[in-house]
XYZ file of C-alpha atoms in Angstrom:
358
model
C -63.881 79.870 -26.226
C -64.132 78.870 -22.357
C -64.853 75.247 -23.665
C -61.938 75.199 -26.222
C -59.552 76.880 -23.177
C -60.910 74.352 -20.567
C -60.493 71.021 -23.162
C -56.998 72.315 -23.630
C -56.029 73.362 -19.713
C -52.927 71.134 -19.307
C -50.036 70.946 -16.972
C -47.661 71.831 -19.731
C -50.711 75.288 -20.174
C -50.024 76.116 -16.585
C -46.319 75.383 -16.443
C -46.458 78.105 -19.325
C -48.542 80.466 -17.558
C -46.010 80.199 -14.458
C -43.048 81.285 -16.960
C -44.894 83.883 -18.193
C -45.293 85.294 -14.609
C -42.722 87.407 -13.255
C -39.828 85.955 -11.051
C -41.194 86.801 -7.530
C -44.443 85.395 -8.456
C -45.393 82.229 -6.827
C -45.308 78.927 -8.807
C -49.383 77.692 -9.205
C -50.214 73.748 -9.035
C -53.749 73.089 -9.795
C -54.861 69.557 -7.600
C -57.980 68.564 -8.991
C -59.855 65.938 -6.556
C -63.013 64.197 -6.613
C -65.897 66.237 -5.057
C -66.980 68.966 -2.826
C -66.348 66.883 -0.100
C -62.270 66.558 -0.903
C -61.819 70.120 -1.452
C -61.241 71.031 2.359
C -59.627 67.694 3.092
C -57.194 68.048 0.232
C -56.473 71.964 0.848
C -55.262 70.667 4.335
C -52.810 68.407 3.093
C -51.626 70.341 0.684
C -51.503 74.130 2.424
C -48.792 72.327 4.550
C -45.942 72.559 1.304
C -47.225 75.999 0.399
C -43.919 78.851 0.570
C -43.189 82.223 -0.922
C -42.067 79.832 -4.215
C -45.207 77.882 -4.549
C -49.142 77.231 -3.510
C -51.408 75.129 -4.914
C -55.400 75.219 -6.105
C -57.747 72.672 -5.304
C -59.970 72.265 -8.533
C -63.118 70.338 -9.341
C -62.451 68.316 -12.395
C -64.744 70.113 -14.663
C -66.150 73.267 -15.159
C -68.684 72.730 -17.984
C -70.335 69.939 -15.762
C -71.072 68.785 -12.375
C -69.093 65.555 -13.042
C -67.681 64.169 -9.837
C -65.975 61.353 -9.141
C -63.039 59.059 -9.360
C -63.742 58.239 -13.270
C -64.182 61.702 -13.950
C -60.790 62.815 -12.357
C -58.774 60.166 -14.127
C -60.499 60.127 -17.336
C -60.570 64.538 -17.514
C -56.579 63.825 -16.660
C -55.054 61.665 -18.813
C -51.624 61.245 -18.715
C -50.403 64.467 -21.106
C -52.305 66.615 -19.236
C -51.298 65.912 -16.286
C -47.952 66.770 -14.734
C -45.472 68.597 -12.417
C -47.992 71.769 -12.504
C -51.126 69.617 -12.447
C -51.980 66.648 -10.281
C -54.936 64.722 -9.310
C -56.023 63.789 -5.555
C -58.614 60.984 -5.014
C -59.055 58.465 -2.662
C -57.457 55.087 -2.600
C -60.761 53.203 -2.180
C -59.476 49.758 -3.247
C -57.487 50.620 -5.766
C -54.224 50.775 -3.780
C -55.180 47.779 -2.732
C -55.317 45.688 -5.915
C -51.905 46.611 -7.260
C -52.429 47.330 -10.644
C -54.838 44.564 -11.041
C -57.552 47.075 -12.878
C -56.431 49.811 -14.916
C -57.701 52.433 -12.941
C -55.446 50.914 -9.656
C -52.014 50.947 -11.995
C -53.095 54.387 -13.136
C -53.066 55.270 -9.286
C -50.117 53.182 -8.096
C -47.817 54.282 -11.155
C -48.782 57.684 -12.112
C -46.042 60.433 -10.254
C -49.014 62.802 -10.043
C -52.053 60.853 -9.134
C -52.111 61.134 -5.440
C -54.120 58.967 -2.929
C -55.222 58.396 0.591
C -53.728 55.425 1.322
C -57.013 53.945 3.426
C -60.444 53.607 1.659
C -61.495 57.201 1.479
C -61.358 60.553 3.499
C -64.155 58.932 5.876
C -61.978 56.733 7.317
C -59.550 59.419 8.009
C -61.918 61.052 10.130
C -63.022 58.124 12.031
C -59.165 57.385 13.268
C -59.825 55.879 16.520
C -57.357 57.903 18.468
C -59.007 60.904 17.535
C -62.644 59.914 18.156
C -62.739 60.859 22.185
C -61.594 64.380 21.241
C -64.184 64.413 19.288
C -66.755 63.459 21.875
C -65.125 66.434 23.927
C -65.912 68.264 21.027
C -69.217 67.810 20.611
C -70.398 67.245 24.383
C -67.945 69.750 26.013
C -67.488 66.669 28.510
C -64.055 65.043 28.609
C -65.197 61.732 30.734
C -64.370 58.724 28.867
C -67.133 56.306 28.328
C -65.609 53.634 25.937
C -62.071 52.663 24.964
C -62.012 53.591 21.042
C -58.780 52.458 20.086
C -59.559 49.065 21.450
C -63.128 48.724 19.895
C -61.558 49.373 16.641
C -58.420 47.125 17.183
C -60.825 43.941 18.400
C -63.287 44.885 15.434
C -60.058 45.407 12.489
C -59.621 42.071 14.078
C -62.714 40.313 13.427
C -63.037 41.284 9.936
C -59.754 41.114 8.801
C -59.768 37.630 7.596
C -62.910 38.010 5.673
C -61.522 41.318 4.377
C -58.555 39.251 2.758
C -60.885 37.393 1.022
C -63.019 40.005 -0.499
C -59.233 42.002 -1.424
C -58.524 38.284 -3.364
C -61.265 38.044 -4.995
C -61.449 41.181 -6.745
C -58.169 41.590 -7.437
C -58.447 38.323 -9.915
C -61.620 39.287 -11.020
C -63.841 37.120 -9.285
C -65.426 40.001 -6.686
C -68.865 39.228 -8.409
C -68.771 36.310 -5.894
C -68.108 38.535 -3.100
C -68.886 41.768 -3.449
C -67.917 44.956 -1.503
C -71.615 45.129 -0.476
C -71.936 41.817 0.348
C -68.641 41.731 2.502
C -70.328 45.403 4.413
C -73.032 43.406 4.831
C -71.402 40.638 7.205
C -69.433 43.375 9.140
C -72.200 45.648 9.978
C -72.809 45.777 14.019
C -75.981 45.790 14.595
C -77.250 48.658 17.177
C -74.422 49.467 19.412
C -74.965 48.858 23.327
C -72.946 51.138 25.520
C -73.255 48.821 28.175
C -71.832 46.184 26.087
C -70.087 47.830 23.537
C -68.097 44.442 22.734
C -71.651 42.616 21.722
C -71.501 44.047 18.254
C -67.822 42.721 17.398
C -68.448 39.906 18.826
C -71.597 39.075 16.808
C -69.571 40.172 13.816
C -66.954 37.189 14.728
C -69.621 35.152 14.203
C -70.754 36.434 10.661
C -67.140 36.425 9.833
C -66.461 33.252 10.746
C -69.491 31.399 9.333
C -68.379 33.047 5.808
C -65.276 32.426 5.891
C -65.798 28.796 6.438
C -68.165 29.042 3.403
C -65.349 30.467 1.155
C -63.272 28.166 1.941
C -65.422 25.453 0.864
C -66.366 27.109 -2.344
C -62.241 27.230 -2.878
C -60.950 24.536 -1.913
C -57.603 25.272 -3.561
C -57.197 29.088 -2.435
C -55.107 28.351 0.542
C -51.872 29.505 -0.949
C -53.773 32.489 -2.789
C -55.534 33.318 0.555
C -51.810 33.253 2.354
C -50.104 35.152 -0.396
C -52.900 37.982 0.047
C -52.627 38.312 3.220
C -48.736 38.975 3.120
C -49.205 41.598 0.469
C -51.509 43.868 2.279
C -49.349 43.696 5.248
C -46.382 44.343 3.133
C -48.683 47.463 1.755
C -49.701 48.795 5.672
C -52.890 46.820 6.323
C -52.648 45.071 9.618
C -55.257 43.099 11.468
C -55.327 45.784 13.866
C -56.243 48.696 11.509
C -58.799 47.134 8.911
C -61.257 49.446 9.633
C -58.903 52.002 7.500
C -59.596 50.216 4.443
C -63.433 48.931 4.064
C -65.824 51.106 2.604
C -65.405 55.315 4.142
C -69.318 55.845 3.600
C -70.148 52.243 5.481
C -67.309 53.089 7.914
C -68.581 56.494 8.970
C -72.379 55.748 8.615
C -73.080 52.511 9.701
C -69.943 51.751 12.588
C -68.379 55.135 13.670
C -71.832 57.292 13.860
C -74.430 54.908 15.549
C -71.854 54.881 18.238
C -70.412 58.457 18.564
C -74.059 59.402 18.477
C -74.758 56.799 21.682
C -71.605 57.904 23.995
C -72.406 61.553 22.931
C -75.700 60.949 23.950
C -74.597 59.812 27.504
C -72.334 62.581 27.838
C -74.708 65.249 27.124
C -77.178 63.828 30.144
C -74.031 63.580 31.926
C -73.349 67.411 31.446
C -76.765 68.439 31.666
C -77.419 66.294 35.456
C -74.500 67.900 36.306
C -75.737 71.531 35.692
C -79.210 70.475 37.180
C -76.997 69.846 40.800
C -75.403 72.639 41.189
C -77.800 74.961 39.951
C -78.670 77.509 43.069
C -81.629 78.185 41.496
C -83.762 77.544 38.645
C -82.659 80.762 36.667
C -79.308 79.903 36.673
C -80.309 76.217 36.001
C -82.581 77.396 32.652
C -79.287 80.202 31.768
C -76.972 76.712 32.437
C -78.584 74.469 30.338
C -79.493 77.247 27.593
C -75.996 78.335 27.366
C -74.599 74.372 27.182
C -77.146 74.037 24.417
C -75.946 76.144 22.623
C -72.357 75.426 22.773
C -72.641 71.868 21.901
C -72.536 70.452 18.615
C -73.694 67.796 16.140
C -71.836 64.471 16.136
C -71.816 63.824 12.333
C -70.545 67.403 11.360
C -67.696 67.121 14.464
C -66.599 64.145 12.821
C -66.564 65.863 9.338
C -64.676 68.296 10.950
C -61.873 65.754 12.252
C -58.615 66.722 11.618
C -57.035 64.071 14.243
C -55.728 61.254 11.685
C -52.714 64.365 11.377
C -50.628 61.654 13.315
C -51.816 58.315 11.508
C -49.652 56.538 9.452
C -51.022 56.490 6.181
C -51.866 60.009 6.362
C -47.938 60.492 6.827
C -47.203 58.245 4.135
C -49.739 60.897 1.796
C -47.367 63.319 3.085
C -44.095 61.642 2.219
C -45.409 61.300 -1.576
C -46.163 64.752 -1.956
C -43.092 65.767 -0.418
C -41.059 63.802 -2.639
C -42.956 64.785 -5.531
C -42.122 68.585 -5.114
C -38.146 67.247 -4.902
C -38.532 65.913 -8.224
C -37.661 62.397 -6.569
C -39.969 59.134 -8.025
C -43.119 57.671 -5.634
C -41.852 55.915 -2.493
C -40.425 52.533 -3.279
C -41.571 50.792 -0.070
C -45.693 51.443 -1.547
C -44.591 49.208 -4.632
C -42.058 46.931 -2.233
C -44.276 43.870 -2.402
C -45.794 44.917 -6.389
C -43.897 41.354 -7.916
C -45.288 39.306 -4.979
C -48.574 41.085 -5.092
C -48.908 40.610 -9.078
C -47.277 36.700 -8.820
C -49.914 36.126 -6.650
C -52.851 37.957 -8.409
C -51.639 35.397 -11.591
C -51.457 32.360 -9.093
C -54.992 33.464 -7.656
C -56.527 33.912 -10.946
C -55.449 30.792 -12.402
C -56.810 28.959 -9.588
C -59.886 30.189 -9.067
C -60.658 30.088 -12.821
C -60.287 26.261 -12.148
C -62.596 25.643 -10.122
C-alpha cells in the first residue's frame, strides 16, 4: 500500500490533500532535491517564502530506495507529477549551461517547477569569494587578513575562462568526449598553494590553459565563429571571465582550489592566535587555560565552509530567488535566463555542423 501511495504521490495528490484541509491551514509544497547534502541548502532558500498561507517540505526523491541524484529527481518527477504543489530543486551543474542541448538541460531550462542553482552546484555557493575571509574568522577566531580572496578568484575565473568556453562548446554539440569535464579539471587544478606566493598557482594554470587552448585550436581549425558565439552566450546567461569559478565542477571547486587554501591561511592564523596568547600570557596557567580554551573554540575549515551561508548576496543566488518568487505569483520563469536561448541554439547547430566536419 505505501508503494502503490508513493508511485502515485503527485502534485495534483497534494494539491488535493491541501483542499481537503481546512481554510486556516497552511498550503504544503513538497521540493524534492538531490541528496542529503541539498536538504539544508534548499530549506534555506526556500524558508525565506514561507507565511501563515504556505511552507514548503524538502523531500528526498524516494522513499523505497536510497536513490540520489540528478537522474533520480527528474526521472521520479516527470512532468504530470510535478506541479504548482510539487517541485524539484537540483543543481545546475552544466545543464543551464547547454541550453537545452541534452534533454535533461531543456527539462531544467523549460520546466516552471524544476528549480536550479544557477552556478555548478551548492559547492560553489559556499566557496563565494566574498564570503571566504568570514569564514577564516570563523574558523580561526582571527580577523587579520592574509590573502585577497576576491582577487585570487577574479585572476584565476580569468585564467580558465577561455579554456572553460571550450569545454561549454564542445559538449553542448556533442563532442565533450574530446574534452571532457575531467580532463578540462585536470588543466585548472593549482598545484599546492603557497601563501607566500599565492599568485604561483594561477599563474601556472595560465600556462596549462594556454598551451591547450592553442592545441584546440589546431584540432579546429574552423571553430572560430563557434568559439565566439559561445562565449557571447554564457555572458548573455551570467558567466563572466571574472566569476568562472561559479560554474566548473562544485566537488573540484571546493576540494581541490577552495580547501587546500582555506586550510593554509587558516593554518597561519591559528599560529598567529596561538603566538599571540603565548605573549601575553602572565604565566603558564593562564597560557595552558588560553590556548585550551582557543582550542576549543575553533573549528574545522571544511565543515565552516559547509556551513557558508555568505553567497546570500551573490548574484545567481538572487536570480534562484527571483524564480521562486515568481513561481509562487503564478508568473512564467524569468525571460532574461532564456534571453540569448535562439543565439545559444543557432550556435549549438552552427557548432555542431562544423565540428562534425572536421
Amino acid at each position: 500500500m505505501g508503494k502503490r501511495l508513493g508511485d502515485n504521490l503527485s502534485s495534483e495528490y497534494i494539491s488535493a490533500a491541501n483542499k481537503m484541509r481546512s481554510k486556516t491551514a497552511r498550503r504544503r509544497i513538497v521540493a524534492y532535491v538531490e541528496s542529503y547534502d541539498d536538504v539544508f541548502f534548499w530549506r534555506m532558500v526556500l524558508s525565506e517564502f514561507e507565511n501563515d498561507k504556505r511552507y514548503f517540505e524538502v523531500m528526498l526523491p524516494s522513499k523505497v530506495n536510497l536513490s540520489k541524484g540528478k537522474k533520480t529527481v527528474l526521472m521520479n518527477l516527470v512532468k504530470d507529477k510535478i506541479g504548482k504543489d510539487m517541485i524539484a530543486c537540483v543543481d545546475a551543474d552544466y545543464d543551464y549551461l547547454l541550453q537545452g542541448a541534452t534533454s535533461v538541460s531543456k527539462q531544467i531550462i523549460e520546466s516552471p517547477y524544476v528549480f536550479h542553482t544557477y552556478v555548478y552546484a551548492i559547492e560553489n555557493f559556499q566557496c563565494y569569494a566574498p564570503s571566504l575571509h568570514d569564514v577564516c574568522v570563523m574558523v580561526t577566531l582571527n580577523d587579520h587578513s592574509l590573502i585577497d580572496f576576491e582577487e585570487y578568484f577574479r585572476l584565476y575565473s580569468q585564467a580558465i575562462f577561455p579554456l572553460f568556453v571550450w569545454n561549454i562548446m564542445l559538449y553542448r554539440t556533442n563532442h565533450y568526449s574530446e574534452f571532457t569535464m575531467t580532463d578540462f579539471n585536470r588543466v585548472i587544478e593549482t598545484g599546492s598553494f603557497n601563501l607566500q606566493e599565492p599568485l604561483n598557482g594561477v599563474m601556472n594554470v595560465r600556462r596549462k590553459v594556454g598551451r591547450k587552448v592553442r592545441q584546440l585550436q589546431e584540432d579546429h581549425p574552423d571553430a572560430k565563429a563557434s568559439y565566439l558565439a559561445t562565449k557571447d552566450s554564457l555572458k548573455a546567461l551570467g558567466v563572466t571571465a571574472d566569476t568562472t569559478y561559479l560554474y566548473i565542477q562544485g566537488h573540484h571547486l571546493f576540494d581541490k582550489i577552495a580547501l587546500p587554501m582555506m586550510n593554509k591561511v587558516c593554518d597561519r592564523l591559528r599560529r598567529e592566535r596561538e603566538m599571540e596568547i603565548h605573549r601575553k600570557a602572565v604565566h603558564s596557567t593562564q597560557m595552558h587555560n588560553e590556548l585550551s580554551c582557543y582550542t576549543h573554540s575553533i573549528e574545522q575549515v571544511s565543515s565552516m565552509l559547509k556551513k557558508n551561508t555568505g553567497y546570500f548576496q551573490s548574484e545567481p543566488y538572487r536570480r534562484l530567488k527571483e524564480d521562486i518568487a515568481r513561481f509562487l505569483q503564478g508568473e512564467p520563469k524569468r525571460a532574461s535566463a532564456h534571453s540569448s536561448k535562439t543565439n545559444a541554439s543557432n550556435a549549438v547547430a552552427e557548432m555542431s555542423a562544423a565540428l562534425d566536419a572536421l
